[in-house]
Amino acid sequence: MESQNFIKTFNVGLIVSMFLLFLLGVITLYSAARGPGLYGLYKSQLIYFGIGLVLISILVFIDSEILQKLSYLSYGGVLIMLGLVLVVGHESKGSSRWFNLGFFHLQPSELAKVSIVMTLAKYFSDEKYGGPYTLKRLVVPALFILPYFLLILKQPDMGTGGIVFLTAGALILFVKVDWRSLVILGILGVVTVPVAYQFVLHDYQRERVKTFLDPERDPRDTGYNALQCKIAVGSGKIFGKGYLKGTQSQLNFIPEQQTDFIFSVFAEERGFFGALILLALYGSYCFYSFRTVARARGKFEMLLAFGLTAIMFWHVFINIGMVIGVIPIVGVTLPFFSYGGSSLLTFMLITGLLLNISRKRYIF
């Protein structure tokens, strides 16, 4: 009986899904990182994964009351880092998103995704009256979201800013919003989109939107990324070209194929059938995450689990969507696949928190 409870407390399905996703990811990264200057990235990824396992081992046993107490503190800490990174951060390709710690590049915007979920979960769990929420009652949550969103856009990083906004929006909808307020928000969204396009987006971001609508308008420049990704995915056909045999990836036609566009490498090598298996694994991870939401013991834990699941969902949806051409290209990583210490450790942080919430259900 004790051994059965021990297995249940650690949400085996979630752990297995994570390990399988990472295994496929590091195998694909080995293939994607065979170009000049990229050799050895998979070794770094393995090291990050090992650090992540230690992080998970610690998070599983932290009391949820401590997490609640740390929510607002984490919000303030990440907010300070988002401001500082604009001033003293490491600049690369026109963006200032990282602190160069020598042995590691820390990206505060990755932490912002988890921090905003913890903060909103804390706020809504403490709020007395519950839903449905009117616009007036959503002012405080909006004041939590806006500074993160604006500071991340300033880096600039539209992809991560979008993830923060969409995740927070999903969490707010989950706690129920008054239908009249939803109508007003919808109208405001329709009105502000063209204004944001004209005055908020950078020139290169507007070009990405134009390229999304017409990828062949500039195939050698702004449309290059989108076209090469679609060629790679399409050339994989049903069963793929085989491991290490993808021409687009091995000849380095795909830009940033070890990070944002790694799905195109996988799809070229494994084909449509392999892509379905990968989506099934992400579906399995989200399924066990949602089970955690349904079985959470308290409101804070339930909202936290839902928000963390939303982060995973939006990352997968946006990354694969931009690679296959159904949404504009933005800088969003594929969970457990894309190279990067900050990204991988963030998703392992999410997994650790979900395992923590799962475990609490069996503690009486």
XYZ file of C-alpha atoms in Angstrom:
364
model
C 0.000 0.000 0.000
C 2.812 2.423 0.885
C 4.617 1.712 -2.388
C 1.409 2.312 -4.361
C 0.868 5.671 -2.645
C 4.519 6.538 -3.250
C 4.060 6.006 -7.003
C 0.811 7.981 -7.085
C 2.285 10.966 -5.282
C 4.913 11.500 -7.968
C 2.571 11.612 -10.967
C 4.457 8.993 -12.956
C 2.705 9.886 -16.216
C 3.991 13.450 -16.073
C 7.532 12.312 -15.307
C 7.550 9.726 -18.115
C 6.187 12.302 -20.599
C 8.920 14.754 -19.607
C 11.696 12.180 -19.957
C 10.464 10.967 -23.364
C 10.131 14.528 -24.662
C 13.639 15.393 -23.499
C 15.080 12.168 -24.947
C 13.591 12.915 -28.370
C 14.672 16.524 -27.985
C 18.327 15.852 -27.226
C 18.523 13.289 -30.063
C 17.080 15.887 -32.439
C 19.390 18.571 -31.049
C 22.392 16.364 -31.826
C 21.232 16.314 -35.440
C 20.390 20.029 -35.554
C 23.685 21.104 -33.953
C 26.053 19.476 -36.443
C 26.709 22.760 -38.209
C 29.759 25.008 -37.750
C 30.057 26.379 -34.217
C 27.210 24.230 -32.906
C 28.984 20.993 -32.013
C 28.573 20.028 -28.402
C 25.316 21.867 -27.695
C 23.623 18.583 -26.855
C 26.219 18.010 -24.102
C 25.340 21.355 -22.533
C 21.667 20.433 -22.776
C 22.341 17.212 -20.863
C 24.080 19.208 -18.133
C 21.130 21.605 -17.894
C 18.788 18.619 -17.654
C 20.837 17.195 -14.779
C 20.630 20.528 -12.957
C 16.899 20.555 -13.663
C 16.466 17.144 -12.053
C 18.088 18.471 -8.883
C 15.730 21.464 -9.032
C 12.710 19.158 -9.380
C 13.892 17.029 -6.464
C 13.912 20.130 -4.265
C 10.612 21.595 -5.497
C 8.634 18.404 -4.946
C 9.026 18.643 -1.173
C 8.428 22.395 -0.679
C 5.217 23.174 1.214
C 2.603 24.964 -0.896
C 2.194 27.599 1.825
C 5.805 28.590 1.235
C 5.097 28.907 -2.488
C 2.161 31.199 -1.719
C 4.309 33.388 0.518
C 6.986 33.598 -2.168
C 4.551 34.590 -4.941
C 4.610 38.364 -4.522
C 8.300 38.298 -3.597
C 9.095 36.426 -6.814
C 7.030 38.955 -8.772
C 9.072 41.840 -7.396
C 12.377 40.063 -7.927
C 11.629 39.205 -11.555
C 10.328 42.733 -12.176
C 13.653 44.169 -10.984
C 15.573 41.733 -13.212
C 13.432 42.658 -16.242
C 14.323 46.296 -15.670
C 18.011 45.658 -15.071
C 18.459 43.438 -18.121
C 17.549 46.400 -20.345
C 20.421 48.387 -18.801
C 23.209 45.904 -18.080
C 22.035 42.819 -19.979
C 23.988 40.946 -22.635
C 22.964 42.181 -26.089
C 22.710 39.783 -29.019
C 21.172 40.383 -32.453
C 19.639 43.659 -31.332
C 17.984 42.229 -28.214
C 18.926 42.657 -24.564
C 17.388 39.615 -22.878
C 20.125 37.871 -20.882
C 22.428 38.340 -17.921
C 25.831 36.951 -18.841
C 26.912 35.045 -15.737
C 29.928 33.557 -17.492
C 28.944 29.922 -17.127
C 25.281 30.595 -17.889
C 23.066 33.137 -19.654
C 20.069 33.868 -17.436
C 16.933 35.074 -19.233
C 14.585 36.818 -16.740
C 11.643 36.752 -19.163
C 11.582 32.944 -18.862
C 11.120 33.264 -15.112
C 8.423 35.890 -15.707
C 6.108 33.218 -17.145
C 6.110 31.224 -13.914
C 6.151 34.309 -11.699
C 3.034 35.860 -13.253
C 1.160 32.569 -12.813
C 2.186 32.310 -9.145
C 1.226 35.949 -8.534
C -2.211 35.721 -10.153
C -2.894 32.368 -8.453
C -2.074 33.986 -5.107
C -4.231 37.045 -5.826
C -7.302 35.123 -6.990
C -7.029 32.543 -4.196
C -6.968 35.344 -1.590
C -9.758 37.345 -3.251
C -12.950 37.049 -1.185
C -15.817 37.171 -3.648
C -14.747 34.979 -6.566
C -16.067 35.138 -10.114
C -17.490 36.263 -12.376
C -15.117 39.233 -12.472
C -16.027 42.616 -13.928
C -13.550 44.981 -15.589
C -13.325 47.003 -12.389
C -12.308 43.935 -10.398
C -9.695 43.031 -13.019
C -7.753 46.284 -12.618
C -5.355 44.827 -10.047
C -4.550 41.682 -12.104
C -3.994 43.963 -15.131
C -1.543 46.034 -13.086
C 0.392 42.850 -12.350
C 0.497 41.808 -16.021
C 1.225 45.136 -17.731
C 4.738 45.883 -16.338
C 5.986 42.402 -17.269
C 4.467 42.629 -20.740
C 5.848 46.096 -21.493
C 9.348 45.382 -20.161
C 9.582 42.170 -22.193
C 8.395 43.990 -25.326
C 11.100 46.584 -24.693
C 13.877 43.930 -24.950
C 12.336 43.332 -27.618
C 10.809 39.860 -27.279
C 7.322 39.678 -28.750
C 7.143 35.887 -28.412
C 7.758 35.711 -24.661
C 5.612 38.802 -24.080
C 2.807 37.058 -25.945
C 3.206 33.910 -23.825
C 2.964 35.969 -20.613
C -0.131 37.774 -21.904
C -1.889 34.650 -23.214
C -1.113 32.618 -20.098
C -2.393 35.363 -17.808
C -5.466 35.767 -20.017
C -6.208 32.038 -19.882
C -5.928 32.068 -16.089
C -8.289 35.049 -15.821
C -10.838 33.343 -18.066
C -10.510 30.215 -15.918
C -11.652 32.112 -12.814
C -14.644 33.421 -14.847
C -15.195 36.881 -16.306
C -18.545 38.655 -16.596
C -19.875 38.240 -20.157
C -20.446 41.977 -20.594
C -16.820 42.585 -19.674
C -15.749 39.981 -22.213
C -17.678 41.795 -24.949
C -16.042 45.102 -24.024
C -12.591 43.495 -23.977
C -13.261 41.941 -27.374
C -14.208 45.302 -28.856
C -11.135 46.945 -27.295
C -8.980 44.182 -28.767
C -10.335 44.731 -32.272
C -9.762 48.482 -31.982
C -6.259 48.296 -30.486
C -4.774 45.653 -32.816
C -4.293 48.023 -35.806
C -2.990 50.751 -33.452
C -0.499 48.326 -31.890
C 0.571 47.144 -35.339
C 1.354 50.692 -36.398
C 2.867 52.193 -33.262
C 3.978 49.347 -30.941
C 5.577 46.770 -33.231
C 9.118 47.253 -34.503
C 9.764 47.373 -38.247
C 11.052 43.788 -38.353
C 7.968 42.594 -36.445
C 5.661 44.269 -38.962
C 7.660 42.581 -41.700
C 7.017 39.213 -40.043
C 3.271 39.839 -40.180
C 3.490 40.787 -43.870
C 5.605 37.703 -44.533
C 3.063 35.512 -42.743
C 0.326 36.827 -45.048
C 2.540 36.451 -48.140
C 5.686 34.314 -47.507
C 6.865 34.573 -51.114
C 6.934 38.374 -51.209
C 10.631 38.324 -50.216
C 11.889 34.700 -50.290
C 15.567 35.614 -49.872
C 15.167 37.893 -46.880
C 12.081 38.319 -44.655
C 10.329 35.249 -46.060
C 13.386 32.991 -45.965
C 12.820 31.500 -42.501
C 9.168 30.652 -43.093
C 9.775 29.109 -46.507
C 12.735 26.969 -45.426
C 10.802 25.618 -42.446
C 7.819 24.675 -44.598
C 10.098 23.043 -47.161
C 11.729 20.975 -44.389
C 8.413 19.903 -42.850
C 6.859 19.104 -46.223
C 9.866 17.160 -47.494
C 9.588 14.792 -44.518
C 6.354 13.416 -46.007
C 4.823 10.466 -44.101
C 7.758 8.693 -42.446
C 10.582 11.216 -42.877
C 13.986 11.077 -44.519
C 15.648 9.322 -41.591
C 17.844 10.396 -38.715
C 20.710 12.702 -39.760
C 19.455 12.561 -43.353
C 17.437 15.768 -43.529
C 18.871 17.883 -46.337
C 17.458 21.207 -45.116
C 18.902 20.748 -41.641
C 22.211 19.036 -42.480
C 23.001 21.649 -45.138
C 22.080 24.427 -42.677
C 19.298 25.963 -44.742
C 17.090 26.270 -41.645
C 17.969 29.316 -39.492
C 18.225 28.862 -35.709
C 17.429 25.189 -36.199
C 18.749 24.305 -32.751
C 16.323 26.675 -30.980
C 13.124 28.200 -32.372
C 12.889 26.015 -35.498
C 13.953 22.643 -34.152
C 10.534 21.153 -34.927
C 11.303 21.511 -38.646
C 14.417 19.341 -38.144
C 12.379 16.687 -36.347
C 9.553 16.757 -38.930
C 11.988 16.445 -41.850
C 13.684 13.423 -40.304
C 10.629 11.726 -38.771
C 7.842 12.826 -41.101
C 4.131 13.241 -40.410
C 3.983 10.022 -38.397
C 6.807 11.162 -36.118
C 5.172 14.565 -35.688
C 1.970 12.860 -34.545
C 3.915 10.866 -31.949
C 5.549 14.080 -30.699
C 2.169 15.817 -30.438
C 0.828 12.785 -28.565
C 3.662 13.129 -26.038
C 2.883 16.813 -25.528
C -0.770 15.860 -25.240
C 0.159 13.286 -22.606
C 2.119 15.888 -20.622
C -0.823 18.318 -20.753
C -3.278 15.529 -19.836
C -1.397 14.703 -16.643
C -1.051 18.420 -15.953
C -4.825 18.884 -16.224
C -5.336 15.913 -13.928
C -3.249 17.840 -11.429
C -5.590 20.830 -11.861
C -8.658 18.648 -11.233
C -7.153 16.950 -8.179
C -5.581 19.981 -6.500
C -6.489 20.307 -2.827
C -6.719 24.121 -2.634
C -7.624 27.071 -4.855
C -4.056 28.364 -5.049
C -2.749 24.942 -6.120
C -5.546 24.552 -8.691
C -4.926 27.976 -10.260
C -1.159 27.479 -10.187
C -1.448 24.093 -11.938
C -3.782 25.522 -14.583
C -1.476 28.458 -15.297
C 1.592 26.230 -15.577
C -0.278 23.944 -17.975
C -1.253 26.992 -20.037
C 2.412 27.976 -20.395
C 3.205 24.555 -21.837
C 0.189 24.603 -24.171
C 0.893 28.043 -25.611
C 4.565 27.252 -26.179
C 3.768 24.108 -28.157
C 0.895 25.722 -30.074
C 2.835 28.852 -31.055
C 6.166 27.158 -31.849
C 4.720 24.446 -34.075
C 2.195 26.886 -35.532
C 4.887 29.311 -36.671
C 7.009 26.507 -38.147
C 4.166 25.151 -40.291
C 3.034 28.659 -41.250
C -0.331 29.050 -39.514
C 0.822 31.963 -37.316
C 3.544 34.622 -37.747
C 7.106 33.768 -36.715
C 7.967 34.816 -33.164
C 10.763 33.784 -30.824
C 9.152 30.952 -28.864
C 10.977 27.761 -27.897
C 9.646 24.204 -28.121
C 9.492 22.717 -24.585
C 12.242 20.166 -23.786
C 13.408 20.319 -27.435
C 14.893 23.747 -28.125
C 18.439 24.389 -26.967
C 18.828 26.803 -24.067
C 19.485 26.561 -20.350
C 16.930 29.185 -19.267
C 14.191 27.607 -21.379
C 14.870 24.018 -20.319
C 15.214 24.868 -16.632
C 11.970 26.872 -16.765
C 10.033 23.873 -18.081
C 11.628 21.649 -15.479
C 10.664 24.234 -12.855
C 7.092 23.969 -14.174
C 7.268 20.164 -13.976
C 8.613 20.315 -10.422
C 5.775 22.597 -9.310
C 3.175 20.329 -10.943
C 4.682 17.303 -9.199
C 4.574 19.236 -5.940
C 0.846 19.917 -6.364
C 0.169 16.294 -7.356
C 1.948 15.048 -4.266
C -0.109 17.256 -1.924
C -3.296 15.416 -2.862
C -2.104 12.321 -0.999
C -0.924 14.106 2.142
C -3.556 14.088 4.896
